[in-house]
PDB file of C-alpha atoms in Angstrom:
ATOM      1  CA  MET A 270      97.661 148.741  95.653  1.00  0.00           C
ATOM      2  CA  THR A 271      94.701 147.176  97.378  1.00  0.00           C
ATOM      3  CA  MET A 272      92.902 146.322  94.125  1.00  0.00           C
ATOM      4  CA  SER A 273      95.977 144.788  92.481  1.00  0.00           C
ATOM      5  CA  SER A 274      96.749 142.668  95.525  1.00  0.00           C
ATOM      6  CA  THR A 275      93.236 141.320  95.656  1.00  0.00           C
ATOM      7  CA  ARG A 276      93.325 140.463  91.964  1.00  0.00           C
ATOM      8  CA  ASP A 277      96.535 138.440  92.423  1.00  0.00           C
ATOM      9  CA  VAL A 278      94.860 136.169  94.969  1.00  0.00           C
ATOM     10  CA  PRO A 279      93.027 133.280  93.216  1.00  0.00           C
ATOM     11  CA  PRO A 280      89.421 132.737  94.235  1.00  0.00           C
ATOM     12  CA  ASP A 281      88.405 129.872  96.520  1.00  0.00           C
ATOM     13  CA  SER A 282      86.915 127.898  93.641  1.00  0.00           C
ATOM     14  CA  SER A 283      90.203 127.979  91.759  1.00  0.00           C
ATOM     15  CA  ARG A 284      92.090 126.822  94.816  1.00  0.00           C
ATOM     16  CA  ALA A 285      89.633 123.990  95.380  1.00  0.00           C
ATOM     17  CA  PHE A 286      89.915 122.975  91.712  1.00  0.00           C
ATOM     18  CA  THR A 287      93.722 122.944  91.906  1.00  0.00           C
ATOM     19  CA  ALA A 288      93.646 120.885  95.116  1.00  0.00           C
ATOM     20  CA  ALA A 289      91.222 118.437  93.512  1.00  0.00           C
ATOM     21  CA  LEU A 290      93.495 118.037  90.477  1.00  0.00           C
ATOM     22  CA  GLU A 291      96.496 117.390  92.742  1.00  0.00           C
ATOM     23  CA  ARG A 292      94.525 114.813  94.709  1.00  0.00           C
ATOM     24  CA  ILE A 293      93.376 113.101  91.507  1.00  0.00           C
ATOM     25  CA  GLY A 294      96.959 113.006  90.216  1.00  0.00           C
ATOM     26  CA  ILE A 295      98.208 111.470  93.464  1.00  0.00           C
ATOM     27  CA  TYR A 296      95.524 108.785  93.509  1.00  0.00           C
ATOM     28  CA  ALA A 297      96.093 108.030  89.828  1.00  0.00           C
ATOM     29  CA  ALA A 298      99.827 107.542  90.413  1.00  0.00           C
ATOM     30  CA  LEU A 299      99.117 105.313  93.412  1.00  0.00           C
ATOM     31  CA  ALA A 300      96.626 103.288  91.365  1.00  0.00           C
ATOM     32  CA  ILE A 301      99.231 102.727  88.640  1.00  0.00           C
ATOM     33  CA  VAL A 302     101.837 101.601  91.170  1.00  0.00           C
ATOM     34  CA  LEU A 303      99.293  99.330  92.869  1.00  0.00           C
ATOM     35  CA  PHE A 304      98.313  97.782  89.543  1.00  0.00           C
ATOM     36  CA  GLN A 305     101.949  97.168  88.568  1.00  0.00           C
ATOM     37  CA  THR A 306     102.577  95.551  91.943  1.00  0.00           C
ATOM     38  CA  LEU A 307      99.496  93.359  92.286  1.00  0.00           C
ATOM     39  CA  TYR A 308      98.704  92.296  88.739  1.00  0.00           C
ATOM     40  CA  PRO A 309     101.798  90.062  88.234  1.00  0.00           C
ATOM     41  CA  LEU A 310     100.828  88.224  91.407  1.00  0.00           C
ATOM     42  CA  LEU A 311      97.219  87.960  90.242  1.00  0.00           C
ATOM     43  CA  TRP A 312      98.431  86.770  86.830  1.00  0.00           C
ATOM     44  CA  VAL A 313     100.360  83.911  88.444  1.00  0.00           C
ATOM     45  CA  LEU A 314      97.330  83.109  90.606  1.00  0.00           C
ATOM     46  CA  PHE A 315      95.041  83.061  87.557  1.00  0.00           C
ATOM     47  CA  GLY A 316      97.489  80.846  85.667  1.00  0.00           C
ATOM     48  CA  SER A 317      97.702  78.384  88.550  1.00  0.00           C
ATOM     49  CA  LEU A 318      93.922  77.830  88.379  1.00  0.00           C
ATOM     50  CA  LYS A 319      93.695  77.147  84.638  1.00  0.00           C
ATOM     51  CA  THR A 320      94.180  74.123  82.455  1.00  0.00           C
ATOM     52  CA  LYS A 321      97.101  74.021  80.053  1.00  0.00           C
ATOM     53  CA  SER A 322      94.927  74.766  77.037  1.00  0.00           C
ATOM     54  CA  GLU A 323      93.076  77.598  78.776  1.00  0.00           C
ATOM     55  CA  LEU A 324      96.363  79.148  79.826  1.00  0.00           C
ATOM     56  CA  ILE A 325      97.459  79.224  76.179  1.00  0.00           C
ATOM     57  CA  ASN A 326      94.166  80.586  74.848  1.00  0.00           C
ATOM     58  CA  ASN A 327      93.427  82.933  77.767  1.00  0.00           C
ATOM     59  CA  VAL A 328      96.781  84.234  78.920  1.00  0.00           C
ATOM     60  CA  TRP A 329      95.860  87.417  80.777  1.00  0.00           C
ATOM     61  CA  GLY A 330      92.310  86.922  81.960  1.00  0.00           C
ATOM     62  CA  PRO A 331      90.930  85.103  85.010  1.00  0.00           C
ATOM     63  CA  PRO A 332      90.081  81.378  84.799  1.00  0.00           C
ATOM     64  CA  THR A 333      86.624  80.411  83.634  1.00  0.00           C
ATOM     65  CA  SER A 334      86.447  77.462  86.043  1.00  0.00           C
ATOM     66  CA  PRO A 335      89.205  77.375  88.710  1.00  0.00           C
ATOM     67  CA  ILE A 336      90.999  74.044  89.029  1.00  0.00           C
ATOM     68  CA  LEU A 337      92.416  73.492  92.521  1.00  0.00           C
ATOM     69  CA  ASP A 338      93.785  70.100  91.531  1.00  0.00           C
ATOM     70  CA  ASN A 339      96.760  71.911  89.972  1.00  0.00           C
ATOM     71  CA  TYR A 340      98.102  72.614  93.451  1.00  0.00           C
ATOM     72  CA  ILE A 341      97.903  68.952  94.432  1.00  0.00           C
ATOM     73  CA  GLN A 342      99.713  67.860  91.283  1.00  0.00           C
ATOM     74  CA  ALA A 343     102.363  70.557  91.665  1.00  0.00           C
ATOM     75  CA  TRP A 344     102.916  69.571  95.300  1.00  0.00           C
ATOM     76  CA  GLN A 345     103.467  65.953  94.360  1.00  0.00           C
ATOM     77  CA  MET A 346     105.467  66.426  91.166  1.00  0.00           C
ATOM     78  CA  ALA A 347     107.816  69.059  92.581  1.00  0.00           C
ATOM     79  CA  GLU A 348     108.216  67.200  95.916  1.00  0.00           C
ATOM     80  CA  MET A 349     107.251  70.391  97.715  1.00  0.00           C
ATOM     81  CA  GLY A 350     106.827  68.771 101.124  1.00  0.00           C
ATOM     82  CA  THR A 351     110.503  67.919 101.655  1.00  0.00           C
ATOM     83  CA  ARG A 352     111.743  71.170 100.177  1.00  0.00           C
ATOM     84  CA  ILE A 353     109.356  73.296 102.244  1.00  0.00           C
ATOM     85  CA  VAL A 354     110.565  71.564 105.406  1.00  0.00           C
ATOM     86  CA  ASN A 355     114.170  72.262 104.359  1.00  0.00           C
ATOM     87  CA  SER A 356     113.395  75.909 103.578  1.00  0.00           C
ATOM     88  CA  VAL A 357     111.567  76.418 106.873  1.00  0.00           C
ATOM     89  CA  THR A 358     114.444  74.831 108.800  1.00  0.00           C
ATOM     90  CA  VAL A 359     117.126  76.873 107.060  1.00  0.00           C
ATOM     91  CA  THR A 360     115.151  80.125 107.317  1.00  0.00           C
ATOM     92  CA  ALA A 361     114.306  79.664 111.004  1.00  0.00           C
ATOM     93  CA  LEU A 362     117.892  78.818 111.954  1.00  0.00           C
ATOM     94  CA  SER A 363     119.249  81.720 109.912  1.00  0.00           C
ATOM     95  CA  LEU A 364     116.899  84.227 111.529  1.00  0.00           C
ATOM     96  CA  ALA A 365     117.623  82.898 115.023  1.00  0.00           C
ATOM     97  CA  ILE A 366     121.381  83.217 114.476  1.00  0.00           C
ATOM     98  CA  LEU A 367     120.897  86.628 112.903  1.00  0.00           C
ATOM     99  CA  ILE A 368     118.899  88.052 115.809  1.00  0.00           C
ATOM    100  CA  LEU A 369     121.208  86.609 118.474  1.00  0.00           C
ATOM    101  CA  VAL A 370     124.284  88.160 116.843  1.00  0.00           C
ATOM    102  CA  VAL A 371     122.916  91.387 115.390  1.00  0.00           C
ATOM    103  CA  THR A 372     121.180  92.600 118.557  1.00  0.00           C
ATOM    104  CA  PRO A 373     124.205  92.891 120.900  1.00  0.00           C
ATOM    105  CA  CYS A 374     126.524  93.931 118.057  1.00  0.00           C
ATOM    106  CA  SER A 375     124.336  96.794 116.850  1.00  0.00           C
ATOM    107  CA  TYR A 376     123.670  97.871 120.443  1.00  0.00           C
ATOM    108  CA  ALA A 377     127.398  98.003 121.160  1.00  0.00           C
ATOM    109  CA  LEU A 378     128.113 100.024 118.019  1.00  0.00           C
ATOM    110  CA  ALA A 379     125.319 102.463 118.835  1.00  0.00           C
ATOM    111  CA  ARG A 380     125.591 102.963 122.600  1.00  0.00           C
ATOM    112  CA  LEU A 381     129.073 101.971 123.774  1.00  0.00           C
ATOM    113  CA  ARG A 382     132.257 104.006 123.462  1.00  0.00           C
ATOM    114  CA  PHE A 383     135.314 101.907 122.638  1.00  0.00           C
ATOM    115  CA  PRO A 384     138.438 102.364 120.497  1.00  0.00           C
ATOM    116  CA  GLY A 385     137.950 101.517 116.860  1.00  0.00           C
ATOM    117  CA  ARG A 386     134.160 101.775 116.922  1.00  0.00           C
ATOM    118  CA  ASN A 387     134.063 103.962 113.814  1.00  0.00           C
ATOM    119  CA  ILE A 388     136.405 101.562 112.015  1.00  0.00           C
ATOM    120  CA  VAL A 389     134.138  98.610 112.815  1.00  0.00           C
ATOM    121  CA  THR A 390     131.103 100.579 111.651  1.00  0.00           C
ATOM    122  CA  GLY A 391     132.889 101.452 108.420  1.00  0.00           C
ATOM    123  CA  LEU A 392     133.790  97.808 107.818  1.00  0.00           C
ATOM    124  CA  VAL A 393     130.162  96.811 108.348  1.00  0.00           C
ATOM    125  CA  VAL A 394     128.958  99.422 105.865  1.00  0.00           C
ATOM    126  CA  GLY A 395     131.712  98.503 103.389  1.00  0.00           C
ATOM    127  CA  SER A 396     130.846  94.813 103.502  1.00  0.00           C
ATOM    128  CA  MET A 397     127.336  95.697 102.299  1.00  0.00           C
ATOM    129  CA  LEU A 398     128.863  96.728  98.970  1.00  0.00           C
ATOM    130  CA  VAL A 399     130.429  93.319  98.247  1.00  0.00           C
ATOM    131  CA  PRO A 400     128.173  91.146  96.031  1.00  0.00           C
ATOM    132  CA  PRO A 401     127.926  87.475  97.084  1.00  0.00           C
ATOM    133  CA  GLN A 402     128.938  86.288  93.599  1.00  0.00           C
ATOM    134  CA  VAL A 403     132.445  87.656  94.182  1.00  0.00           C
ATOM    135  CA  LEU A 404     132.819  85.388  97.211  1.00  0.00           C
ATOM    136  CA  ALA A 405     131.516  82.238  95.505  1.00  0.00           C
ATOM    137  CA  ILE A 406     134.832  80.424  95.071  1.00  0.00           C
ATOM    138  CA  PRO A 407     136.401  81.239  98.468  1.00  0.00           C
ATOM    139  CA  LEU A 408     133.060  80.596 100.176  1.00  0.00           C
ATOM    140  CA  PHE A 409     132.768  77.170  98.581  1.00  0.00           C
ATOM    141  CA  MET A 410     136.358  76.295  99.529  1.00  0.00           C
ATOM    142  CA  VAL A 411     135.835  77.362 103.136  1.00  0.00           C
ATOM    143  CA  ALA A 412     132.549  75.436 103.346  1.00  0.00           C
ATOM    144  CA  ARG A 413     134.260  72.378 101.875  1.00  0.00           C
ATOM    145  CA  ASP A 414     137.116  72.571 104.379  1.00  0.00           C
ATOM    146  CA  LEU A 415     134.642  72.960 107.263  1.00  0.00           C
ATOM    147  CA  GLY A 416     132.549  70.041 106.025  1.00  0.00           C
ATOM    148  CA  ILE A 417     129.289  71.979 105.774  1.00  0.00           C
ATOM    149  CA  ILE A 418     128.492  71.190 102.141  1.00  0.00           C
ATOM    150  CA  ASN A 419     124.968  69.711 101.969  1.00  0.00           C
ATOM    151  CA  SER A 420     124.334  70.836 105.551  1.00  0.00           C
ATOM    152  CA  THR A 421     121.249  72.857 106.449  1.00  0.00           C
ATOM    153  CA  ILE A 422     122.875  74.018 109.678  1.00  0.00           C
ATOM    154  CA  GLY A 423     126.031  75.106 107.884  1.00  0.00           C
ATOM    155  CA  ILE A 424     124.221  77.081 105.208  1.00  0.00           C
ATOM    156  CA  SER A 425     122.103  78.730 107.923  1.00  0.00           C
ATOM    157  CA  PHE A 426     125.253  80.283 109.401  1.00  0.00           C
ATOM    158  CA  ILE A 427     126.309  81.453 105.939  1.00  0.00           C
ATOM    159  CA  TYR A 428     122.906  83.005 105.273  1.00  0.00           C
ATOM    160  CA  ALA A 429     122.994  84.796 108.621  1.00  0.00           C
ATOM    161  CA  ALA A 430     126.472  86.129 107.882  1.00  0.00           C
ATOM    162  CA  SER A 431     125.428  87.389 104.444  1.00  0.00           C
ATOM    163  CA  ILE A 432     122.462  89.351 105.833  1.00  0.00           C
ATOM    164  CA  MET A 433     124.273  90.538 108.954  1.00  0.00           C
ATOM    165  CA  PRO A 434     125.894  93.783 107.679  1.00  0.00           C
ATOM    166  CA  LEU A 435     122.642  95.387 106.534  1.00  0.00           C
ATOM    167  CA  SER A 436     120.823  94.119 109.633  1.00  0.00           C
ATOM    168  CA  ILE A 437     123.458  95.651 111.917  1.00  0.00           C
ATOM    169  CA  PHE A 438     123.214  98.922 110.023  1.00  0.00           C
ATOM    170  CA  ILE A 439     119.417  98.986 110.427  1.00  0.00           C
ATOM    171  CA  MET A 440     119.360  98.043 114.116  1.00  0.00           C
ATOM    172  CA  ARG A 441     122.177 100.463 114.925  1.00  0.00           C
ATOM    173  CA  SER A 442     120.063 103.273 113.464  1.00  0.00           C
ATOM    174  CA  PHE A 443     117.127 102.297 115.675  1.00  0.00           C
ATOM    175  CA  PHE A 444     119.280 102.138 118.810  1.00  0.00           C
ATOM    176  CA  LEU A 445     120.769 105.546 118.005  1.00  0.00           C
ATOM    177  CA  SER A 446     117.289 107.056 117.791  1.00  0.00           C
ATOM    178  CA  LEU A 447     116.405 106.012 121.359  1.00  0.00           C
ATOM    179  CA  PRO A 448     116.968 108.582 124.136  1.00  0.00           C
ATOM    180  CA  PHE A 449     119.947 108.083 126.430  1.00  0.00           C
ATOM    181  CA  ASP A 450     117.884 109.160 129.434  1.00  0.00           C
ATOM    182  CA  LEU A 451     116.226 105.745 129.557  1.00  0.00           C
ATOM    183  CA  GLU A 452     119.596 104.045 129.953  1.00  0.00           C
ATOM    184  CA  ASP A 453     120.704 106.527 132.598  1.00  0.00           C
ATOM    185  CA  ALA A 454     117.527 105.965 134.592  1.00  0.00           C
ATOM    186  CA  ALA A 455     117.902 102.187 134.390  1.00  0.00           C
ATOM    187  CA  ARG A 456     121.568 102.426 135.365  1.00  0.00           C
ATOM    188  CA  VAL A 457     120.625 104.478 138.419  1.00  0.00           C
ATOM    189  CA  ASP A 458     118.214 101.708 139.405  1.00  0.00           C
ATOM    190  CA  GLY A 459     121.090  99.216 139.238  1.00  0.00           C
ATOM    191  CA  ALA A 460     120.417  97.559 135.887  1.00  0.00           C
ATOM    192  CA  GLY A 461     123.383  96.211 133.942  1.00  0.00           C
ATOM    193  CA  ARG A 462     124.048  96.366 130.230  1.00  0.00           C
ATOM    194  CA  VAL A 463     122.347  93.059 129.466  1.00  0.00           C
ATOM    195  CA  ALA A 464     119.247  93.975 131.474  1.00  0.00           C
ATOM    196  CA  ILE A 465     119.052  97.372 129.789  1.00  0.00           C
ATOM    197  CA  LEU A 466     119.319  95.755 126.369  1.00  0.00           C
ATOM    198  CA  VAL A 467     116.752  93.024 127.008  1.00  0.00           C
ATOM    199  CA  ARG A 468     114.196  94.873 129.129  1.00  0.00           C
ATOM    200  CA  ILE A 469     114.357  98.436 127.811  1.00  0.00           C
ATOM    201  CA  MET A 470     116.038  98.712 124.418  1.00  0.00           C
ATOM    202  CA  LEU A 471     114.627  95.674 122.619  1.00  0.00           C
ATOM    203  CA  PRO A 472     110.935  96.513 123.273  1.00  0.00           C
ATOM    204  CA  LEU A 473     111.552  99.993 121.876  1.00  0.00           C
ATOM    205  CA  ALA A 474     113.434  98.621 118.865  1.00  0.00           C
ATOM    206  CA  ARG A 475     110.623  96.297 117.749  1.00  0.00           C
ATOM    207  CA  PRO A 476     110.178  98.112 114.413  1.00  0.00           C
ATOM    208  CA  GLY A 477     113.821  97.424 113.576  1.00  0.00           C
ATOM    209  CA  MET A 478     113.501  93.792 114.618  1.00  0.00           C
ATOM    210  CA  ALA A 479     110.416  93.379 112.435  1.00  0.00           C
ATOM    211  CA  LEU A 480     112.232  94.980 109.523  1.00  0.00           C
ATOM    212  CA  ILE A 481     115.274  92.704 109.658  1.00  0.00           C
ATOM    213  CA  ILE A 482     113.076  89.633 110.155  1.00  0.00           C
ATOM    214  CA  ILE A 483     111.033  90.472 107.051  1.00  0.00           C
ATOM    215  CA  PHE A 484     114.144  91.257 105.041  1.00  0.00           C
ATOM    216  CA  GLY A 485     115.987  88.150 106.259  1.00  0.00           C
ATOM    217  CA  PHE A 486     113.048  85.859 105.621  1.00  0.00           C
ATOM    218  CA  ILE A 487     112.613  87.067 102.047  1.00  0.00           C
ATOM    219  CA  GLU A 488     116.332  86.832 101.323  1.00  0.00           C
ATOM    220  CA  VAL A 489     116.756  83.298 102.675  1.00  0.00           C
ATOM    221  CA  TRP A 490     113.426  81.913 101.486  1.00  0.00           C
ATOM    222  CA  ASN A 491     113.932  83.068  97.887  1.00  0.00           C
ATOM    223  CA  ASP A 492     117.699  82.585  97.609  1.00  0.00           C
ATOM    224  CA  PHE A 493     118.922  80.393  94.777  1.00  0.00           C
ATOM    225  CA  PHE A 494     122.613  81.252  94.463  1.00  0.00           C
ATOM    226  CA  LEU A 495     123.951  80.038  97.825  1.00  0.00           C
ATOM    227  CA  ALA A 496     121.588  77.062  97.866  1.00  0.00           C
ATOM    228  CA  PHE A 497     122.760  76.014  94.406  1.00  0.00           C
ATOM    229  CA  LEU A 498     126.373  76.463  95.486  1.00  0.00           C
ATOM    230  CA  LEU A 499     126.257  74.545  98.775  1.00  0.00           C
ATOM    231  CA  LEU A 500     123.267  72.171  98.649  1.00  0.00           C
ATOM    232  CA  ARG A 501     123.987  69.512  96.037  1.00  0.00           C
ATOM    233  CA  GLN A 502     121.962  66.569  97.343  1.00  0.00           C
ATOM    234  CA  PRO A 503     118.202  66.556  96.574  1.00  0.00           C
ATOM    235  CA  ALA A 504     117.341  65.529 100.156  1.00  0.00           C
ATOM    236  CA  VAL A 505     118.582  68.857 101.580  1.00  0.00           C
ATOM    237  CA  GLN A 506     117.634  71.205  98.738  1.00  0.00           C
ATOM    238  CA  THR A 507     115.330  74.148  99.351  1.00  0.00           C
ATOM    239  CA  ILE A 508     112.331  75.462  97.409  1.00  0.00           C
ATOM    240  CA  PRO A 509     114.150  77.614  94.791  1.00  0.00           C
ATOM    241  CA  LEU A 510     116.210  74.614  93.696  1.00  0.00           C
ATOM    242  CA  GLY A 511     113.090  72.475  93.578  1.00  0.00           C
ATOM    243  CA  LEU A 512     111.320  75.005  91.366  1.00  0.00           C
ATOM    244  CA  VAL A 513     114.218  75.072  88.923  1.00  0.00           C
ATOM    245  CA  ASN A 514     114.328  71.265  88.759  1.00  0.00           C
ATOM    246  CA  PHE A 515     110.570  71.140  88.310  1.00  0.00           C
ATOM    247  CA  PHE A 516     110.686  73.652  85.462  1.00  0.00           C
ATOM    248  CA  GLN A 517     113.512  71.772  83.725  1.00  0.00           C
ATOM    249  CA  GLN A 518     111.602  68.497  83.863  1.00  0.00           C
ATOM    250  CA  TYR A 519     108.116  69.824  83.054  1.00  0.00           C
ATOM    251  CA  ASP A 520     108.793  73.031  81.123  1.00  0.00           C
ATOM    252  CA  SER A 521     105.491  72.821  79.217  1.00  0.00           C
ATOM    253  CA  LEU A 522     103.228  72.537  82.285  1.00  0.00           C
ATOM    254  CA  TRP A 523     103.046  76.247  83.025  1.00  0.00           C
ATOM    255  CA  ASN A 524      99.822  75.970  85.008  1.00  0.00           C
ATOM    256  CA  LEU A 525     101.426  73.530  87.440  1.00  0.00           C
ATOM    257  CA  TYR A 526     104.551  75.651  87.597  1.00  0.00           C
ATOM    258  CA  PHE A 527     102.440  78.691  88.502  1.00  0.00           C
ATOM    259  CA  ALA A 528     100.736  76.632  91.206  1.00  0.00           C
ATOM    260  CA  ALA A 529     104.134  75.737  92.670  1.00  0.00           C
ATOM    261  CA  LEU A 530     105.104  79.409  92.590  1.00  0.00           C
ATOM    262  CA  MET A 531     101.956  80.367  94.485  1.00  0.00           C
ATOM    263  CA  ILE A 532     102.633  77.712  97.130  1.00  0.00           C
ATOM    264  CA  THR A 533     106.066  79.218  97.779  1.00  0.00           C
ATOM    265  CA  THR A 534     104.839  82.830  97.625  1.00  0.00           C
ATOM    266  CA  LEU A 535     101.965  82.563 100.092  1.00  0.00           C
ATOM    267  CA  PRO A 536     104.198  82.154 103.207  1.00  0.00           C
ATOM    268  CA  VAL A 537     106.095  85.322 102.267  1.00  0.00           C
ATOM    269  CA  ILE A 538     102.875  87.300 101.878  1.00  0.00           C
ATOM    270  CA  LEU A 539     101.464  85.925 105.127  1.00  0.00           C
ATOM    271  CA  LEU A 540     104.606  86.743 107.097  1.00  0.00           C
ATOM    272  CA  PHE A 541     104.771  90.244 105.650  1.00  0.00           C
ATOM    273  CA  VAL A 542     101.156  90.952 106.621  1.00  0.00           C
ATOM    274  CA  LEU A 543     101.690  89.673 110.162  1.00  0.00           C
ATOM    275  CA  MET A 544     104.987  91.472 110.685  1.00  0.00           C
ATOM    276  CA  GLN A 545     103.604  94.651 109.161  1.00  0.00           C
ATOM    277  CA  ARG A 546     101.001  94.763 111.897  1.00  0.00           C
ATOM    278  CA  GLN A 547     103.696  94.263 114.494  1.00  0.00           C
ATOM    279  CA  PHE A 548     105.793  96.945 112.818  1.00  0.00           C
ATOM    280  CA  ILE A 549     102.947  99.480 113.039  1.00  0.00           C
ATOM    281  CA  ALA A 550     102.140  98.412 116.608  1.00  0.00           C
ATOM    282  CA  GLY A 551     105.759  98.953 117.611  1.00  0.00           C
ATOM    283  CA  LEU A 552     105.741 102.438 116.106  1.00  0.00           C
ATOM    284  CA  THR A 553     102.500 103.484 117.791  1.00  0.00           C
ATOM    285  CA  ALA A 554     103.070 101.809 121.175  1.00  0.00           C
ATOM    286  CA  GLY A 555     106.787 102.412 121.605  1.00  0.00           C
ATOM    287  CA  ALA A 556     107.857 103.715 124.963  1.00  0.00           C
ATOM    288  CA  VAL A 557     104.300 104.031 126.232  1.00  0.00           C
ATOM    289  CA  LYS A 558     103.816 100.292 126.660  1.00  0.00           C
ATOM    290  CA  ALA A 559     107.465  99.639 127.428  1.00  0.00           C
TER     291      ALA A 559
END
């Protein structure tokens, strides 16, 4: 029995070899995913730094001599200045409205006991399943009746409403994960609901706030459907509409089109990097710094 049991156990070298193979397989899979994620972005960056002829002759490789003048031409030809200002305004207003509404709503659904709470939660989850294209006609009619067609403020409210169900679902999950003892201790000290939410719950829910800000920014900044539906005048149009108009007018200038794409993509990457740091800081600090 002793000899057979010892023979069944693999030697240390075999175990080390198996662990090394598993580690190599994991890193190889991660390298493939990283390549699939980063190379399209690098391909657009390479194309934005080439001439038109070089882009045709050297499609996949890096530029031989980068041309930064493509960005200046793309900025001027696509009228990026006005559209970036419009996109920043709409995105900032949408996120401000979203945070002001989602925070107390998700806190109430997570921590308060009131009749119909489960029904409200179910309606929030169910509204996440409705695609915005289904609501195109009634949404346009309501916006027309309210007089918010070609209005950056009006479309900001619509953007906030479209992102709100998922944001409430995310923030509610974060509030549910927080211990109730913190609220009880604050209530013993005489703090009200608003003070508990602002001073105790929100600092602990920073990862959820960072998540909905990143998600909301990407959704609003890159949205074409609602902007095309509600913003008809060129003076109030956002970046996605400007890119489509630019491509329709100059469909052969792919290098300039790639430069315009990079101009609109860089703010998203920058925000994600900054908010990712805040997301990790919120996870590691948490209740210790609160």
